[in-house]
Structures are given as structure tokens and as C-alpha cells.
Amino acid sequence: MILTVTLNAALDITYRVPALTPHASHRVTEVIERPGGKGLNVARVLAALGHDVTVTGFAGGDTGRTLHDRLTREPRVTDALLPVDGATRRTIAVADAATGDTTQLNEPGPSISPAEWSAFQESYEELLRRGAAAVALCGSLPPGVPVGAYAVLVRAARAAGVPVLLDTSGEALRHGLGARPDIIKPNADELAELTGSHEPAQATRDARRRGAHAVVASLGARGLRAVTPEGTWQAVPPARVHGNPTGAGDSAVAGLLSALVEELPWPDRLARAVALSAATVAAPVAGEFVPSTYEDLLARVAVTGEATAA
Amino acid sequence: MILTVTLNAALDITYRVPALTPHASHRVTEVIERPGGKGLNVARVLAALGHDVTVTGFAGGDTGRTLHDRLTREPRVTDALLPVDGATRRTIAVADAATGDTTQLNEPGPSISPAEWSAFQESYEELLRRGAAAVALCGSLPPGVPVGAYAVLVRAARAAGVPVLLDTSGEALRHGLGARPDIIKPNADELAELTGSHEPAQATRDARRRGAHAVVASLGARGLRAVTPEGTWQAVPPARVHGNPTGAGDSAVAGLLSALVEELPWPDRLARAVALSAATVAAPVAGEFVPSTYEDLLARVAVTGEATAA
């Protein structure tokens, strides 16, 4: 089982409108709802790849109830979200049929009490002990959770001998790094924010020095750049893929984690992550991927680089 | 007890954002949720005026559950919304802190099955028999409800001897008029759509000829114009009120209905409706009114016109 943690889970709602005009009234022509937050997106992709996944984090209120309802319908996904008093946040993506562009409205998360955070840590450690093959810590922290939360969760995973990937940004990433996660997966902006450098090769090496065992930087259309104890690689998709980048990063995380659990070498992990990510961009539905597109791309991803001399 | 019918109830959500920019991502700074749909708004104002109200219509899904939860907290309001399989719609008002303007996103309503519509009619007739002093039929029809629905509901009210006010627009209004409601309350646009005339005096008379016993046209800052069997009047607020017009029409309906039940003459009914409506525009929270503002305005509304010669 792979464990994904989503402390700030969401109900992701997509509204299709003919065209968004500020200060006008709009009839929404289509409403799509699904569980959201990075860790839940990662779990969906892992399940599609054939892995059993347990999702944890927090869920509360009527939106939390909707989340639980939806998760029971997803095959290979076990719902271990803990109840909280506050209501799970909604995110609204207003998709403009005229331009294809999306306007995003994100509610703040529910406020987590110290008792809720403490109950979470207990439950998380129990899930690690119950035989997690790997764990992904994903996304932002809701109000009330201490900024050092990911450091605590990384440490617990390492103590339990479970490989841990951290995918977050800003202060939460900075604090989490100190506990030495196995993998971080910043995008170019997050990397620059962390290291102050906009030069990917330099910034990736620098991020690694700050505590991560391996840094996999996602560079958009230029693919992934990985600096790891085993070597340094760059994986590039075969062609520029057009579409919706929503969820591409989460698919990359799922690619990395599944390949890690399957004990594939780094170049294969990166190829899978890049192909999944590109297949997600190309898919008609945001955050999904078409298996045949993925397999086609996987065969054509170019991985260059070299293993560290033994 | 006054009965209000909201066939297309909603969960009204207001998002405060610093400034709405199409195709950007926004952090919502404040989320306000409350039961919505015209009939529920009318009920809230009636309750604030001291009347017992029963609300009926449909509620379903997790949003419907939220609606029920909220209604139990409202004093003097009895929740008689019927369960349906579909989910109650949400409306999102994105309030721009920079300009004070609002962008509205309205989900379509749930699809109502023939069995659900039939169950509603039975329950509605039972509520009429249980001693409703008046009934308001409010708002749009959800998918699945026949376009002649309001004609059926007006007829049932008249058969039960319960005065009935119809506040809707378009085809639903056109069909409902045929059953001769006691009062309709179109705004200037609805009146023009119904009659083809943009001249209020002409259009109001014309709307009455189409079937309504009394027509109370709401003309925004120019107040209300009423053409009734007892006479013709115009009620005008003392000064132009600045603020948010959301819910002003629903407050006018509550004013008319409460005054009808209290057996006040038409000029007093109109004065109350105009004062409530203006107090709603002036209130800091959309759709609410400040009682002291209402009372102050009530004393200063100018009503002109004359009773029909006996």
C-alpha cells in the first residue's frame, strides 16, 4: 500500500460557463465535482496504475461528507481521512468555453485544532506501521497546523523506514526539508523561491544541499531534472504537449512513487513521471490521463544523464 | 402561518476576493453560506417581521442537507422542503473588495422526476389545508418541473381559499398568470418581457388584463406601482438608497404578504414593501435589513394614487 497525505483536502468543483465576465451574472452549463487536493489527485493516478492507496488527512462538514462519498466509489483507494469540526474547503475552477482559460477561486481550509492535529499524527504513525511501502506528503497546510508539520511527518516516516516524498512549497517546504525527506518535487517557481536561483541545474543541486536526498525538479515542457545520490538525470517529453497542466505535477509524483515502490532505477522512474505528466496535460478532463497516450509517450521519453561513480 | 414555495432552492455562497481577474487564481478571504432561492429569502424577512412561516420546495444532496441544517437555526421558520434525488444547486456571488461589484455564478437546479413533482403537489395541498394565511410562489422552475407548474399551484391555492402571490418571470410567469393569481410582483424587465411595453403604467395595466387580480410592479429606485381591484397607487422611497439591491425584491414580497395577512389597506401594504425593500438595499449584508432603518423609512415613504370609485 502507498500512503498519501492531504492535510488541506478539497472538493474540486469545475464550472463550465460560455464566457466569464466580471460583474455579470452567469448560468453555469456544467458542474463537475471530485475529491481534490494534491494527495488525493496523486492517489487517483496511483490507483489507475494498479497500486493500492490509502489516503489520509482531514475531512469535515458537508463538503467533507461529499469527499467521503466520492472516495468510496474509487477502486483501490482506502479512505482514512480523519474527521474535523471545520468544513473541507471547496475550490472552484471556472472554465471559459470561449477561450478554454480557467479562473480559480480557492477557499481557505478549515482551522485544525491542536487535538485534531495530535489525533492525525497518531493515526498517521499507525498507517506507517501497517505496512506503507512509501508515503507522499502533499500540498499546503490548513490554518492551525504548525508550519513545521511536514518535518514531524517526514521524521516519523524515516523512523518507520518508509520512503517519503514531500511535495509542497514556501515555508512548509523549507521546514520539511530539515527532516531530510527522500524526495522533493518542486516546480521551477518553488525551486527559485527555495534557493533564490532561477538556474535549474544550480537550484536543484542547492535544494539537495538543504536536506533532500533526491530533488526532482519539474520544469514544465522541459520535463524533469533529478539530482539524486545515484546520479543526475534529465527526462524530456518527446514533443511539446498542448492542453491543461492542472494535475500534471500530481501525476509526476504518482509516477515517481509507483516506480520507487516497483524498485525501478531512477531513469525509468523519471521516464514514467514525465510520460504520466504529459499524458495528463493532453487529457480532455483536467487531472486525468489516457492510458494509451501514457504508454505511447513512455516509449518516447528521452532520459539523459549519468550515474554517480561508485 | 404564511407558506412560501421555492421549487429551485439554493445554497447561496458569497466569496470575498480582493479583486476578480479572469484566468487568474484567487485566494478567497471570506466565505458566507446561507439558504437561498427567492422563497427562502422571503421567509427570512417574514420571520424577522414576526410571522410564522413554512417553507416548502425541494432539497437534495449534500447541499440540500446544509440547507436543512441552516433552516433549523432560523426562528419562526418551519422546514417543509421535500427530499429529491438531485442535489440542491449552489449560487456563488464573488464580491470584489476593490470595487464592491459582484460576479454571479448560478448552477442549474437538480432535475425533478415526475414522481417528485407529484409528491410535492400532494404535500403542498396538505400545507394549504393546514391553515396557510397566504402563499408566495417564488422563483424559477428547476429542470423536470412542467412549465405550467405555477398555474397548477395557483389554482390549488385559490381552490383552498388561500391568497396567492406569484413572483417569477418568463414562461413560468406567463403560464401562471392564466390561473389568476391574487398578486404578481414583476420588476421593470419582467414586466416588459411579459407585455412588450416599457412604459410602466401601460405595462402594469396590461399585465393585469392577462390574469392577475393585482399587479405590483417594482421599479427600482422609483418604488412600486400597484394596479389592483381596489385602486391604483405608487409608493416611492424618501430618497435614493445606495447599496446592494440583492434581495430587495424578496423583501418587497415579504412586505406585501405580511401586510395582506394583517389586513392592511393597499397604501399601507405598499409603504411597508417599499420601506423593507429600501432597508434591504441599505443593509451591509446582502438580503438582510436593519429594523431601525426600515422603521425610519416606513414613516417617510410617499404613497400617491386613488381608490377605485365604488
mmCIF file with all atom_site columns, N, CA and C in Angstrom, chain B residues 107-166:
data_model
loop_
_atom_site.group_PDB
_atom_site.id
_atom_site.type_symbol
_atom_site.label_atom_id
_atom_site.label_alt_id
_atom_site.label_comp_id
_atom_site.label_asym_id
_atom_site.label_entity_id
_atom_site.label_seq_id
_atom_site.pdbx_PDB_ins_code
_atom_site.Cartn_x
_atom_site.Cartn_y
_atom_site.Cartn_z
_atom_site.occupancy
_atom_site.B_iso_or_equiv
_atom_site.pdbx_formal_charge
_atom_site.auth_seq_id
_atom_site.auth_comp_id
_atom_site.auth_asym_id
_atom_site.auth_atom_id
_atom_site.pdbx_PDB_model_num
ATOM 1   N N  . GLU B 1 107 ? -25.526 27.666 -10.515 1.00 0.00 ? 107 GLU B N  1
ATOM 2   C CA . GLU B 1 107 ? -25.638 26.299 -11.017 1.00 0.00 ? 107 GLU B CA 1
ATOM 3   C C  . GLU B 1 107 ? -27.072 26.064 -11.493 1.00 0.00 ? 107 GLU B C  1
ATOM 4   N N  . PRO B 1 108 ? -27.239 25.124 -12.440 1.00 0.00 ? 108 PRO B N  1
ATOM 5   C CA . PRO B 1 108 ? -28.610 24.753 -12.800 1.00 0.00 ? 108 PRO B CA 1
ATOM 6   C C  . PRO B 1 108 ? -29.211 23.968 -11.623 1.00 0.00 ? 108 PRO B C  1
ATOM 7   N N  . GLY B 1 109 ? -30.501 23.923 -11.514 1.00 0.00 ? 109 GLY B N  1
ATOM 8   C CA . GLY B 1 109 ? -31.124 23.166 -10.428 1.00 0.00 ? 109 GLY B CA 1
ATOM 9   C C  . GLY B 1 109 ? -31.055 21.667 -10.690 1.00 0.00 ? 109 GLY B C  1
ATOM 10  N N  . PRO B 1 110 ? -31.400 20.849 -9.674  1.00 0.00 ? 110 PRO B N  1
ATOM 11  C CA . PRO B 1 110 ? -31.446 19.401 -9.864  1.00 0.00 ? 110 PRO B CA 1
ATOM 12  C C  . PRO B 1 110 ? -32.631 19.054 -10.765 1.00 0.00 ? 110 PRO B C  1
ATOM 13  N N  . SER B 1 111 ? -32.555 17.946 -11.441 1.00 0.00 ? 111 SER B N  1
ATOM 14  C CA . SER B 1 111 ? -33.673 17.523 -12.273 1.00 0.00 ? 111 SER B CA 1
ATOM 15  C C  . SER B 1 111 ? -34.724 16.847 -11.391 1.00 0.00 ? 111 SER B C  1
ATOM 16  N N  . ILE B 1 112 ? -35.959 17.344 -11.481 1.00 0.00 ? 112 ILE B N  1
ATOM 17  C CA . ILE B 1 112 ? -37.051 16.822 -10.642 1.00 0.00 ? 112 ILE B CA 1
ATOM 18  C C  . ILE B 1 112 ? -37.803 15.754 -11.453 1.00 0.00 ? 112 ILE B C  1
ATOM 19  N N  . SER B 1 113 ? -38.011 14.583 -10.848 1.00 0.00 ? 113 SER B N  1
ATOM 20  C CA . SER B 1 113 ? -38.713 13.498 -11.542 1.00 0.00 ? 113 SER B CA 1
ATOM 21  C C  . SER B 1 113 ? -40.226 13.726 -11.452 1.00 0.00 ? 113 SER B C  1
ATOM 22  N N  . PRO B 1 114 ? -40.992 13.105 -12.355 1.00 0.00 ? 114 PRO B N  1
ATOM 23  C CA . PRO B 1 114 ? -42.453 13.222 -12.270 1.00 0.00 ? 114 PRO B CA 1
ATOM 24  C C  . PRO B 1 114 ? -42.989 12.780 -10.904 1.00 0.00 ? 114 PRO B C  1
ATOM 25  N N  . ALA B 1 115 ? -42.400 11.741 -10.317 1.00 0.00 ? 115 ALA B N  1
ATOM 26  C CA . ALA B 1 115 ? -42.862 11.277 -9.001  1.00 0.00 ? 115 ALA B CA 1
ATOM 27  C C  . ALA B 1 115 ? -42.593 12.328 -7.932  1.00 0.00 ? 115 ALA B C  1
ATOM 28  N N  . GLU B 1 116 ? -41.442 12.991 -8.018  1.00 0.00 ? 116 GLU B N  1
ATOM 29  C CA . GLU B 1 116 ? -41.105 14.016 -7.029  1.00 0.00 ? 116 GLU B CA 1
ATOM 30  C C  . GLU B 1 116 ? -42.047 15.221 -7.162  1.00 0.00 ? 116 GLU B C  1
ATOM 31  N N  . TRP B 1 117 ? -42.338 15.590 -8.394  1.00 0.00 ? 117 TRP B N  1
ATOM 32  C CA . TRP B 1 117 ? -43.260 16.719 -8.634  1.00 0.00 ? 117 TRP B CA 1
ATOM 33  C C  . TRP B 1 117 ? -44.651 16.386 -8.130  1.00 0.00 ? 117 TRP B C  1
ATOM 34  N N  . SER B 1 118 ? -45.070 15.152 -8.342  1.00 0.00 ? 118 SER B N  1
ATOM 35  C CA . SER B 1 118 ? -46.381 14.716 -7.892  1.00 0.00 ? 118 SER B CA 1
ATOM 36  C C  . SER B 1 118 ? -46.453 14.687 -6.359  1.00 0.00 ? 118 SER B C  1
ATOM 37  N N  . ALA B 1 119 ? -45.381 14.204 -5.719  1.00 0.00 ? 119 ALA B N  1
ATOM 38  C CA . ALA B 1 119 ? -45.336 14.190 -4.244  1.00 0.00 ? 119 ALA B CA 1
ATOM 39  C C  . ALA B 1 119 ? -45.391 15.617 -3.707  1.00 0.00 ? 119 ALA B C  1
ATOM 40  N N  . PHE B 1 120 ? -44.733 16.543 -4.420  1.00 0.00 ? 120 PHE B N  1
ATOM 41  C CA . PHE B 1 120 ? -44.751 17.932 -3.979  1.00 0.00 ? 120 PHE B CA 1
ATOM 42  C C  . PHE B 1 120 ? -46.174 18.484 -3.986  1.00 0.00 ? 120 PHE B C  1
ATOM 43  N N  . GLN B 1 121 ? -46.912 18.255 -5.060  1.00 0.00 ? 121 GLN B N  1
ATOM 44  C CA . GLN B 1 121 ? -48.256 18.819 -5.178  1.00 0.00 ? 121 GLN B CA 1
ATOM 45  C C  . GLN B 1 121 ? -49.148 18.335 -4.037  1.00 0.00 ? 121 GLN B C  1
ATOM 46  N N  . GLU B 1 122 ? -48.987 17.036 -3.695  1.00 0.00 ? 122 GLU B N  1
ATOM 47  C CA . GLU B 1 122 ? -49.786 16.470 -2.619  1.00 0.00 ? 122 GLU B CA 1
ATOM 48  C C  . GLU B 1 122 ? -49.459 17.165 -1.286  1.00 0.00 ? 122 GLU B C  1
ATOM 49  N N  . SER B 1 123 ? -48.154 17.297 -1.025  1.00 0.00 ? 123 SER B N  1
ATOM 50  C CA . SER B 1 123 ? -47.715 17.909 0.225   1.00 0.00 ? 123 SER B CA 1
ATOM 51  C C  . SER B 1 123 ? -48.127 19.391 0.287   1.00 0.00 ? 123 SER B C  1
ATOM 52  N N  . TYR B 1 124 ? -48.047 20.068 -0.852  1.00 0.00 ? 124 TYR B N  1
ATOM 53  C CA . TYR B 1 124 ? -48.418 21.487 -0.942  1.00 0.00 ? 124 TYR B CA 1
ATOM 54  C C  . TYR B 1 124 ? -49.894 21.678 -0.612  1.00 0.00 ? 124 TYR B C  1
ATOM 55  N N  . GLU B 1 125 ? -50.748 20.812 -1.178  1.00 0.00 ? 125 GLU B N  1
ATOM 56  C CA . GLU B 1 125 ? -52.191 20.944 -0.903  1.00 0.00 ? 125 GLU B CA 1
ATOM 57  C C  . GLU B 1 125 ? -52.492 20.684 0.565   1.00 0.00 ? 125 GLU B C  1
ATOM 58  N N  . GLU B 1 126 ? -51.745 19.755 1.159   1.00 0.00 ? 126 GLU B N  1
ATOM 59  C CA . GLU B 1 126 ? -51.895 19.472 2.580   1.00 0.00 ? 126 GLU B CA 1
ATOM 60  C C  . GLU B 1 126 ? -51.505 20.709 3.410   1.00 0.00 ? 126 GLU B C  1
ATOM 61  N N  . LEU B 1 127 ? -50.418 21.383 3.020   1.00 0.00 ? 127 LEU B N  1
ATOM 62  C CA . LEU B 1 127 ? -49.978 22.585 3.736   1.00 0.00 ? 127 LEU B CA 1
ATOM 63  C C  . LEU B 1 127 ? -51.003 23.716 3.602   1.00 0.00 ? 127 LEU B C  1
ATOM 64  N N  . LEU B 1 128 ? -51.614 23.840 2.429   1.00 0.00 ? 128 LEU B N  1
ATOM 65  C CA . LEU B 1 128 ? -52.668 24.855 2.234   1.00 0.00 ? 128 LEU B CA 1
ATOM 66  C C  . LEU B 1 128 ? -53.845 24.578 3.167   1.00 0.00 ? 128 LEU B C  1
ATOM 67  N N  . ARG B 1 129 ? -54.209 23.288 3.242   1.00 0.00 ? 129 ARG B N  1
ATOM 68  C CA . ARG B 1 129 ? -55.358 22.899 4.093   1.00 0.00 ? 129 ARG B CA 1
ATOM 69  C C  . ARG B 1 129 ? -55.051 23.093 5.571   1.00 0.00 ? 129 ARG B C  1
ATOM 70  N N  . ARG B 1 130 ? -53.749 22.977 5.942   1.00 0.00 ? 130 ARG B N  1
ATOM 71  C CA . ARG B 1 130 ? -53.380 23.075 7.349   1.00 0.00 ? 130 ARG B CA 1
ATOM 72  C C  . ARG B 1 130 ? -53.434 24.513 7.853   1.00 0.00 ? 130 ARG B C  1
ATOM 73  N N  . GLY B 1 131 ? -53.994 25.413 7.045   1.00 0.00 ? 131 GLY B N  1
ATOM 74  C CA . GLY B 1 131 ? -54.232 26.754 7.576   1.00 0.00 ? 131 GLY B CA 1
ATOM 75  C C  . GLY B 1 131 ? -53.237 27.807 7.156   1.00 0.00 ? 131 GLY B C  1
ATOM 76  N N  . ALA B 1 132 ? -52.775 27.770 5.905   1.00 0.00 ? 132 ALA B N  1
ATOM 77  C CA . ALA B 1 132 ? -51.920 28.858 5.421   1.00 0.00 ? 132 ALA B CA 1
ATOM 78  C C  . ALA B 1 132 ? -52.777 30.109 5.269   1.00 0.00 ? 132 ALA B C  1
ATOM 79  N N  . ALA B 1 133 ? -52.272 31.249 5.781   1.00 0.00 ? 133 ALA B N  1
ATOM 80  C CA . ALA B 1 133 ? -52.995 32.523 5.658   1.00 0.00 ? 133 ALA B CA 1
ATOM 81  C C  . ALA B 1 133 ? -52.750 33.156 4.296   1.00 0.00 ? 133 ALA B C  1
ATOM 82  N N  . ALA B 1 134 ? -51.615 32.812 3.677   1.00 0.00 ? 134 ALA B N  1
ATOM 83  C CA . ALA B 1 134 ? -51.268 33.298 2.338   1.00 0.00 ? 134 ALA B CA 1
ATOM 84  C C  . ALA B 1 134 ? -50.122 32.439 1.837   1.00 0.00 ? 134 ALA B C  1
ATOM 85  N N  . VAL B 1 135 ? -49.935 32.444 0.510   1.00 0.00 ? 135 VAL B N  1
ATOM 86  C CA . VAL B 1 135 ? -48.827 31.662 -0.040  1.00 0.00 ? 135 VAL B CA 1
ATOM 87  C C  . VAL B 1 135 ? -48.102 32.492 -1.101  1.00 0.00 ? 135 VAL B C  1
ATOM 88  N N  . ALA B 1 136 ? -46.768 32.388 -1.100  1.00 0.00 ? 136 ALA B N  1
ATOM 89  C CA . ALA B 1 136 ? -45.946 33.036 -2.132  1.00 0.00 ? 136 ALA B CA 1
ATOM 90  C C  . ALA B 1 136 ? -45.266 31.954 -2.954  1.00 0.00 ? 136 ALA B C  1
ATOM 91  N N  . LEU B 1 137 ? -45.415 32.035 -4.273  1.00 0.00 ? 137 LEU B N  1
ATOM 92  C CA . LEU B 1 137 ? -44.765 31.098 -5.194  1.00 0.00 ? 137 LEU B CA 1
ATOM 93  C C  . LEU B 1 137 ? -43.609 31.859 -5.840  1.00 0.00 ? 137 LEU B C  1
ATOM 94  N N  . CYS B 1 138 ? -42.386 31.406 -5.582  1.00 0.00 ? 138 CYS B N  1
ATOM 95  C CA . CYS B 1 138 ? -41.242 32.273 -5.877  1.00 0.00 ? 138 CYS B CA 1
ATOM 96  C C  . CYS B 1 138 ? -40.166 31.613 -6.725  1.00 0.00 ? 138 CYS B C  1
ATOM 97  N N  . GLY B 1 139 ? -39.734 32.358 -7.737  1.00 0.00 ? 139 GLY B N  1
ATOM 98  C CA . GLY B 1 139 ? -38.513 31.996 -8.436  1.00 0.00 ? 139 GLY B CA 1
ATOM 99  C C  . GLY B 1 139 ? -38.699 31.095 -9.635  1.00 0.00 ? 139 GLY B C  1
ATOM 100 N N  . SER B 1 140 ? -37.557 30.630 -10.141 1.00 0.00 ? 140 SER B N  1
ATOM 101 C CA . SER B 1 140 ? -37.521 29.848 -11.381 1.00 0.00 ? 140 SER B CA 1
ATOM 102 C C  . SER B 1 140 ? -37.930 28.400 -11.111 1.00 0.00 ? 140 SER B C  1
ATOM 103 N N  . LEU B 1 141 ? -38.193 27.684 -12.199 1.00 0.00 ? 141 LEU B N  1
ATOM 104 C CA . LEU B 1 141 ? -38.551 26.271 -12.100 1.00 0.00 ? 141 LEU B CA 1
ATOM 105 C C  . LEU B 1 141 ? -37.304 25.425 -12.383 1.00 0.00 ? 141 LEU B C  1
ATOM 106 N N  . PRO B 1 142 ? -37.041 24.405 -11.571 1.00 0.00 ? 142 PRO B N  1
ATOM 107 C CA . PRO B 1 142 ? -35.892 23.544 -11.866 1.00 0.00 ? 142 PRO B CA 1
ATOM 108 C C  . PRO B 1 142 ? -36.231 22.638 -13.060 1.00 0.00 ? 142 PRO B C  1
ATOM 109 N N  . PRO B 1 143 ? -35.214 22.059 -13.717 1.00 0.00 ? 143 PRO B N  1
ATOM 110 C CA . PRO B 1 143 ? -35.467 21.137 -14.821 1.00 0.00 ? 143 PRO B CA 1
ATOM 111 C C  . PRO B 1 143 ? -36.398 20.004 -14.368 1.00 0.00 ? 143 PRO B C  1
ATOM 112 N N  . GLY B 1 144 ? -37.299 19.599 -15.217 1.00 0.00 ? 144 GLY B N  1
ATOM 113 C CA . GLY B 1 144 ? -38.182 18.463 -14.920 1.00 0.00 ? 144 GLY B CA 1
ATOM 114 C C  . GLY B 1 144 ? -39.559 18.892 -14.450 1.00 0.00 ? 144 GLY B C  1
ATOM 115 N N  . VAL B 1 145 ? -39.649 20.095 -13.853 1.00 0.00 ? 145 VAL B N  1
ATOM 116 C CA . VAL B 1 145 ? -40.956 20.600 -13.419 1.00 0.00 ? 145 VAL B CA 1
ATOM 117 C C  . VAL B 1 145 ? -41.643 21.219 -14.644 1.00 0.00 ? 145 VAL B C  1
ATOM 118 N N  . PRO B 1 146 ? -42.905 20.849 -14.916 1.00 0.00 ? 146 PRO B N  1
ATOM 119 C CA . PRO B 1 146 ? -43.558 21.348 -16.126 1.00 0.00 ? 146 PRO B CA 1
ATOM 120 C C  . PRO B 1 146 ? -43.680 22.880 -16.112 1.00 0.00 ? 146 PRO B C  1
ATOM 121 N N  . VAL B 1 147 ? -43.631 23.478 -17.291 1.00 0.00 ? 147 VAL B N  1
ATOM 122 C CA . VAL B 1 147 ? -43.631 24.934 -17.394 1.00 0.00 ? 147 VAL B CA 1
ATOM 123 C C  . VAL B 1 147 ? -44.942 25.529 -16.863 1.00 0.00 ? 147 VAL B C  1
ATOM 124 N N  . GLY B 1 148 ? -46.003 24.719 -16.841 1.00 0.00 ? 148 GLY B N  1
ATOM 125 C CA . GLY B 1 148 ? -47.283 25.184 -16.309 1.00 0.00 ? 148 GLY B CA 1
ATOM 126 C C  . GLY B 1 148 ? -47.423 24.964 -14.807 1.00 0.00 ? 148 GLY B C  1
ATOM 127 N N  . ALA B 1 149 ? -46.321 24.658 -14.126 1.00 0.00 ? 149 ALA B N  1
ATOM 128 C CA . ALA B 1 149 ? -46.371 24.302 -12.700 1.00 0.00 ? 149 ALA B CA 1
ATOM 129 C C  . ALA B 1 149 ? -47.078 25.369 -11.858 1.00 0.00 ? 149 ALA B C  1
ATOM 130 N N  . TYR B 1 150 ? -46.741 26.632 -12.098 1.00 0.00 ? 150 TYR B N  1
ATOM 131 C CA . TYR B 1 150 ? -47.312 27.672 -11.238 1.00 0.00 ? 150 TYR B CA 1
ATOM 132 C C  . TYR B 1 150 ? -48.814 27.830 -11.456 1.00 0.00 ? 150 TYR B C  1
ATOM 133 N N  . ALA B 1 151 ? -49.282 27.530 -12.655 1.00 0.00 ? 151 ALA B N  1
ATOM 134 C CA . ALA B 1 151 ? -50.727 27.573 -12.877 1.00 0.00 ? 151 ALA B CA 1
ATOM 135 C C  . ALA B 1 151 ? -51.418 26.539 -11.979 1.00 0.00 ? 151 ALA B C  1
ATOM 136 N N  . VAL B 1 152 ? -50.830 25.353 -11.903 1.00 0.00 ? 152 VAL B N  1
ATOM 137 C CA . VAL B 1 152 ? -51.375 24.284 -11.047 1.00 0.00 ? 152 VAL B CA 1
ATOM 138 C C  . VAL B 1 152 ? -51.391 24.736 -9.582  1.00 0.00 ? 152 VAL B C  1
ATOM 139 N N  . LEU B 1 153 ? -50.281 25.350 -9.146  1.00 0.00 ? 153 LEU B N  1
ATOM 140 C CA . LEU B 1 153 ? -50.162 25.728 -7.730  1.00 0.00 ? 153 LEU B CA 1
ATOM 141 C C  . LEU B 1 153 ? -51.056 26.928 -7.394  1.00 0.00 ? 153 LEU B C  1
ATOM 142 N N  . VAL B 1 154 ? -51.206 27.849 -8.344  1.00 0.00 ? 154 VAL B N  1
ATOM 143 C CA . VAL B 1 154 ? -52.117 28.991 -8.133  1.00 0.00 ? 154 VAL B CA 1
ATOM 144 C C  . VAL B 1 154 ? -53.548 28.475 -8.003  1.00 0.00 ? 154 VAL B C  1
ATOM 145 N N  . ARG B 1 155 ? -53.914 27.575 -8.905  1.00 0.00 ? 155 ARG B N  1
ATOM 146 C CA . ARG B 1 155 ? -55.284 27.034 -8.885  1.00 0.00 ? 155 ARG B CA 1
ATOM 147 C C  . ARG B 1 155 ? -55.588 26.336 -7.557  1.00 0.00 ? 155 ARG B C  1
ATOM 148 N N  . ALA B 1 156 ? -54.618 25.546 -7.065  1.00 0.00 ? 156 ALA B N  1
ATOM 149 C CA . ALA B 1 156 ? -54.820 24.820 -5.803  1.00 0.00 ? 156 ALA B CA 1
ATOM 150 C C  . ALA B 1 156 ? -55.010 25.804 -4.649  1.00 0.00 ? 156 ALA B C  1
ATOM 151 N N  . ALA B 1 157 ? -54.237 26.900 -4.657  1.00 0.00 ? 157 ALA B N  1
ATOM 152 C CA . ALA B 1 157 ? -54.351 27.897 -3.587  1.00 0.00 ? 157 ALA B CA 1
ATOM 153 C C  . ALA B 1 157 ? -55.726 28.558 -3.637  1.00 0.00 ? 157 ALA B C  1
ATOM 154 N N  . ARG B 1 158 ? -56.141 28.913 -4.857  1.00 0.00 ? 158 ARG B N  1
ATOM 155 C CA . ARG B 1 158 ? -57.442 29.575 -4.993  1.00 0.00 ? 158 ARG B CA 1
ATOM 156 C C  . ARG B 1 158 ? -58.577 28.631 -4.585  1.00 0.00 ? 158 ARG B C  1
ATOM 157 N N  . ALA B 1 159 ? -58.433 27.355 -4.943  1.00 0.00 ? 159 ALA B N  1
ATOM 158 C CA . ALA B 1 159 ? -59.452 26.361 -4.546  1.00 0.00 ? 159 ALA B CA 1
ATOM 159 C C  . ALA B 1 159 ? -59.517 26.234 -3.030  1.00 0.00 ? 159 ALA B C  1
ATOM 160 N N  . ALA B 1 160 ? -58.350 26.395 -2.359  1.00 0.00 ? 160 ALA B N  1
ATOM 161 C CA . ALA B 1 160 ? -58.308 26.283 -0.893  1.00 0.00 ? 160 ALA B CA 1
ATOM 162 C C  . ALA B 1 160 ? -58.656 27.611 -0.226  1.00 0.00 ? 160 ALA B C  1
ATOM 163 N N  . GLY B 1 161 ? -58.906 28.672 -1.033  1.00 0.00 ? 161 GLY B N  1
ATOM 164 C CA . GLY B 1 161 ? -59.246 29.977 -0.466  1.00 0.00 ? 161 GLY B CA 1
ATOM 165 C C  . GLY B 1 161 ? -58.066 30.687 0.159   1.00 0.00 ? 161 GLY B C  1
ATOM 166 N N  . VAL B 1 162 ? -56.840 30.365 -0.294  1.00 0.00 ? 162 VAL B N  1
ATOM 167 C CA . VAL B 1 162 ? -55.639 30.996 0.264   1.00 0.00 ? 162 VAL B CA 1
ATOM 168 C C  . VAL B 1 162 ? -55.114 32.031 -0.743  1.00 0.00 ? 162 VAL B C  1
ATOM 169 N N  . PRO B 1 163 ? -54.983 33.312 -0.330  1.00 0.00 ? 163 PRO B N  1
ATOM 170 C CA . PRO B 1 163 ? -54.452 34.330 -1.238  1.00 0.00 ? 163 PRO B CA 1
ATOM 171 C C  . PRO B 1 163 ? -53.060 33.926 -1.729  1.00 0.00 ? 163 PRO B C  1
ATOM 172 N N  . VAL B 1 164 ? -52.814 34.114 -3.036  1.00 0.00 ? 164 VAL B N  1
ATOM 173 C CA . VAL B 1 164 ? -51.568 33.621 -3.608  1.00 0.00 ? 164 VAL B CA 1
ATOM 174 C C  . VAL B 1 164 ? -50.847 34.724 -4.387  1.00 0.00 ? 164 VAL B C  1
ATOM 175 N N  . LEU B 1 165 ? -49.560 34.898 -4.054  1.00 0.00 ? 165 LEU B N  1
ATOM 176 C CA . LEU B 1 165 ? -48.699 35.856 -4.751  1.00 0.00 ? 165 LEU B CA 1
ATOM 177 C C  . LEU B 1 165 ? -47.713 35.057 -5.604  1.00 0.00 ? 165 LEU B C  1
ATOM 178 N N  . LEU B 1 166 ? -47.572 35.464 -6.866  1.00 0.00 ? 166 LEU B N  1
ATOM 179 C CA . LEU B 1 166 ? -46.659 34.768 -7.776  1.00 0.00 ? 166 LEU B CA 1
ATOM 180 C C  . LEU B 1 166 ? -45.516 35.707 -8.145  1.00 0.00 ? 166 LEU B C  1
#
